mmCIF file of C-alpha atoms in Angstrom:
data_model
loop_
_atom_site.group_PDB
_atom_site.id
_atom_site.type_symbol
_atom_site.label_atom_id
_atom_site.label_comp_id
_atom_site.label_asym_id
_atom_site.label_seq_id
_atom_site.Cartn_x
_atom_site.Cartn_y
_atom_site.Cartn_z
ATOM 1 C CA MET A 1 103.646 132.871 144.041
ATOM 2 C CA ASN A 2 107.506 134.175 142.721
ATOM 3 C CA LEU A 3 108.565 131.956 145.047
ATOM 4 C CA ASP A 4 106.614 128.320 143.870
ATOM 5 C CA LEU A 5 107.922 130.384 140.153
ATOM 6 C CA ARG A 6 111.462 130.685 141.568
ATOM 7 C CA TYR A 7 111.256 126.602 142.164
ATOM 8 C CA TYR A 8 109.802 125.647 139.567
ATOM 9 C CA LEU A 9 112.930 127.349 137.285
ATOM 10 C CA ALA A 10 116.116 126.402 139.405
ATOM 11 C CA ILE A 11 113.864 122.519 139.438
ATOM 12 C CA PHE A 12 114.199 122.864 135.432
ATOM 13 C CA TRP A 13 117.703 124.346 135.642
ATOM 14 C CA ARG A 14 118.881 121.210 137.292
ATOM 15 C CA ARG A 15 116.900 118.681 136.202
ATOM 16 C CA LEU A 16 117.872 120.135 132.216
ATOM 17 C CA PRO A 17 121.433 118.326 131.753
ATOM 18 C CA LEU A 18 119.128 115.389 131.811
ATOM 19 C CA PHE A 19 116.688 115.566 130.018
ATOM 20 C CA LEU A 20 118.948 117.055 127.019
ATOM 21 C CA LEU A 21 120.976 113.796 127.617
ATOM 22 C CA VAL A 22 117.883 111.226 126.888
ATOM 23 C CA ALA A 23 115.763 114.144 124.571
ATOM 24 C CA VAL A 24 119.026 114.582 121.805
ATOM 25 C CA PRO A 25 120.305 110.888 120.433
ATOM 26 C CA VAL A 26 115.939 110.259 120.764
ATOM 27 C CA ILE A 27 115.396 113.761 118.249
ATOM 28 C CA ALA A 28 119.426 112.313 116.086
ATOM 29 C CA ALA A 29 117.901 109.216 115.388
ATOM 30 C CA SER A 30 114.493 110.366 114.701
ATOM 31 C CA LEU A 31 115.693 112.739 112.513
ATOM 32 C CA ALA A 32 118.413 110.318 110.563
ATOM 33 C CA LEU A 33 115.042 106.983 110.487
ATOM 34 C CA ALA A 34 112.816 110.114 108.893
ATOM 35 C CA VAL A 35 116.449 110.857 105.838
ATOM 36 C CA LEU A 36 117.720 107.638 105.500
ATOM 37 C CA LEU A 37 114.603 104.958 105.281
ATOM 38 C CA PRO A 38 112.895 105.743 101.315
ATOM 39 C CA ALA A 39 109.219 106.997 101.301
ATOM 40 C CA LYS A 40 106.779 105.108 100.204
ATOM 41 C CA TYR A 41 103.277 105.984 98.223
ATOM 42 C CA VAL A 42 100.177 104.920 98.691
ATOM 43 C CA ALA A 43 97.293 104.708 96.196
ATOM 44 C CA ASN A 44 94.017 104.153 97.139
ATOM 45 C CA ALA A 45 90.904 103.193 95.151
ATOM 46 C CA SER A 46 87.221 102.461 96.787
ATOM 47 C CA LEU A 47 85.206 99.779 94.447
ATOM 48 C CA LEU A 48 81.582 99.400 94.839
ATOM 49 C CA VAL A 49 80.113 95.479 93.998
ATOM 50 C CA GLU A 50 76.631 94.803 93.245
ATOM 51 C CA SER A 51 74.926 91.664 92.550
ATOM 52 C CA ALA A 52 72.897 91.948 88.709
ATOM 53 C CA GLN A 53 69.814 94.154 89.446
ATOM 54 C CA VAL A 54 67.430 91.640 86.823
ATOM 55 C CA PRO A 55 64.403 91.719 88.715
ATOM 56 C CA GLU A 56 63.438 88.132 89.123
ATOM 57 C CA ASN A 57 60.570 88.040 87.343
ATOM 58 C CA LEU A 58 62.057 88.634 83.832
ATOM 59 C CA ALA A 59 65.015 86.364 83.605
ATOM 60 C CA GLN A 60 66.006 83.830 86.969
ATOM 61 C CA SER A 61 69.161 83.462 87.567
ATOM 62 C CA THR A 62 70.601 79.536 87.952
ATOM 63 C CA VAL A 63 73.758 79.955 89.530
ATOM 64 C CA GLN A 64 73.011 82.551 92.517
ATOM 65 C CA VAL A 65 77.411 84.157 93.904
ATOM 66 C CA GLY A 66 76.954 86.676 96.662
ATOM 67 C CA GLU A 67 78.878 89.550 96.162
ATOM 68 C CA ARG A 68 81.322 88.574 97.976
ATOM 69 C CA GLU A 69 82.208 85.563 96.436
ATOM 70 C CA GLN A 70 82.635 87.346 93.294
ATOM 71 C CA VAL A 71 84.985 90.040 94.901
ATOM 72 C CA GLN A 72 87.510 87.339 95.859
ATOM 73 C CA VAL A 73 86.632 85.661 92.080
ATOM 74 C CA LEU A 74 87.906 89.417 90.947
ATOM 75 C CA GLU A 75 91.175 89.048 93.214
ATOM 76 C CA ARG A 76 92.032 85.534 92.454
ATOM 77 C CA ARG A 77 92.654 86.753 88.291
ATOM 78 C CA LEU A 78 93.789 90.127 89.570
ATOM 79 C CA LEU A 79 96.960 89.324 91.140
ATOM 80 C CA THR A 80 97.390 85.775 88.645
ATOM 81 C CA ARG A 81 101.097 86.013 88.292
ATOM 82 C CA SER A 82 100.819 86.663 84.644
ATOM 83 C CA ALA A 83 99.183 89.722 85.337
ATOM 84 C CA LEU A 84 101.461 90.993 87.751
ATOM 85 C CA LEU A 85 104.706 90.466 85.616
ATOM 86 C CA GLU A 86 102.191 92.122 83.150
ATOM 87 C CA ILE A 87 101.746 95.198 85.884
ATOM 88 C CA ALA A 88 105.048 95.157 86.719
ATOM 89 C CA ARG A 89 106.874 95.310 83.638
ATOM 90 C CA ASP A 90 104.015 97.901 81.855
ATOM 91 C CA TYR A 91 104.522 100.569 84.637
ATOM 92 C CA GLU A 92 108.335 99.417 85.904
ATOM 93 C CA VAL A 93 106.906 99.453 89.012
ATOM 94 C CA TYR A 94 110.843 98.753 90.692
ATOM 95 C CA SER A 95 113.851 100.133 89.187
ATOM 96 C CA ASP A 96 115.310 97.111 89.229
ATOM 97 C CA LEU A 97 113.009 95.446 87.755
ATOM 98 C CA ASP A 98 115.932 93.948 85.111
ATOM 99 C CA LEU A 99 117.939 92.213 87.919
ATOM 100 C CA LEU A 100 114.589 90.176 89.711
ATOM 101 C CA SER A 101 113.408 86.880 88.999
ATOM 102 C CA PRO A 102 110.400 87.052 87.691
ATOM 103 C CA ASP A 103 108.859 84.924 90.779
ATOM 104 C CA GLN A 104 110.257 88.044 92.625
ATOM 105 C CA ILE A 105 108.651 90.537 90.529
ATOM 106 C CA VAL A 106 105.107 88.297 91.557
ATOM 107 C CA ASN A 107 105.714 88.270 95.818
ATOM 108 C CA ARG A 108 106.775 91.982 95.811
ATOM 109 C CA MET A 109 103.620 92.445 93.577
ATOM 110 C CA ARG A 110 101.513 90.865 96.070
ATOM 111 C CA GLU A 111 103.091 92.016 99.411
ATOM 112 C CA ASP A 112 102.463 95.811 97.881
ATOM 113 C CA THR A 113 99.183 95.260 96.437
ATOM 114 C CA THR A 114 96.197 95.150 99.313
ATOM 115 C CA ILE A 115 92.190 93.612 98.164
ATOM 116 C CA ARG A 116 89.842 94.114 101.037
ATOM 117 C CA PRO A 117 86.374 94.034 100.742
ATOM 118 C CA SER A 118 84.132 95.322 103.293
ATOM 119 C CA GLY A 119 80.759 95.995 104.658
ATOM 120 C CA GLY A 120 78.032 93.051 102.604
ATOM 121 C CA GLY A 121 76.274 90.175 103.828
ATOM 122 C CA ARG A 122 73.773 88.205 103.735
ATOM 123 C CA ASP A 123 71.380 91.202 104.123
ATOM 124 C CA GLU A 124 72.845 93.607 101.962
ATOM 125 C CA SER A 125 73.079 93.598 98.660
ATOM 126 C CA ALA A 126 77.131 95.444 98.016
ATOM 127 C CA VAL A 127 80.465 95.041 98.883
ATOM 128 C CA ILE A 128 83.144 97.882 99.341
ATOM 129 C CA VAL A 129 85.887 96.414 98.220
ATOM 130 C CA ASP A 130 88.786 98.905 98.717
ATOM 131 C CA VAL A 131 92.670 98.154 96.621
ATOM 132 C CA ARG A 132 95.661 99.717 97.501
ATOM 133 C CA PHE A 133 99.030 99.605 96.000
ATOM 134 C CA THR A 134 102.394 101.137 97.825
ATOM 135 C CA ALA A 135 105.262 102.291 95.205
ATOM 136 C CA GLU A 136 108.364 104.521 95.425
ATOM 137 C CA SER A 137 106.864 107.340 93.610
ATOM 138 C CA ALA A 138 103.401 108.548 94.204
ATOM 139 C CA SER A 139 102.746 108.260 90.416
ATOM 140 C CA ILE A 140 103.647 104.351 89.846
ATOM 141 C CA ALA A 141 100.954 104.203 92.964
ATOM 142 C CA ALA A 142 98.497 105.981 90.876
ATOM 143 C CA ALA A 143 99.083 104.311 87.506
ATOM 144 C CA VAL A 144 98.591 100.534 88.992
ATOM 145 C CA THR A 145 95.738 100.845 91.429
ATOM 146 C CA ASN A 146 94.170 102.669 88.082
ATOM 147 C CA GLU A 147 95.487 99.624 86.326
ATOM 148 C CA TYR A 148 94.240 97.305 89.322
ATOM 149 C CA VAL A 149 90.291 99.494 89.193
ATOM 150 C CA THR A 150 90.257 99.077 85.405
ATOM 151 C CA ARG A 151 90.541 95.171 85.304
ATOM 152 C CA MET A 152 88.792 94.192 87.753
ATOM 153 C CA LEU A 153 85.903 96.989 85.996
ATOM 154 C CA ASP A 154 86.568 94.629 82.567
ATOM 155 C CA LEU A 155 87.436 90.743 84.540
ATOM 156 C CA ASN A 156 83.403 91.993 86.146
ATOM 157 C CA ALA A 157 82.062 92.781 82.770
ATOM 158 C CA ARG A 158 82.981 89.942 81.181
ATOM 159 C CA ALA A 159 81.386 87.394 83.749
#
């Protein structure tokens, strides 16, 4: 047993320079990336979108809109150019907002926003919608995500 331990220690000490030659640059590069890259914060909200719950014998709808189509309509209305510009300016989403053109602001807002429906279908009566926004500040990410949810609820209530 002692001979085995000595043998493995001898191998370890012999290979230590090669190990350090690989490990030190990899660790240094990882630490440099962690320090130099900007922090990103993601706020996430989930919404449950259901179809109208009015019994058929009381009032029959003339337009049948599925939950997925309803979510697509909400998403398109939420991500309009005017709405995105208004949200970006109200919450000062980007530090260089004054230097950006409106097109650049809209493109960055759309890149940082994710609206993804999950679930739902012909047999199901509801769709869960995940709303996410990525920002350089946690408070901005949360505020913009809350604004998206509020606007989606308002648009849905009006519809």
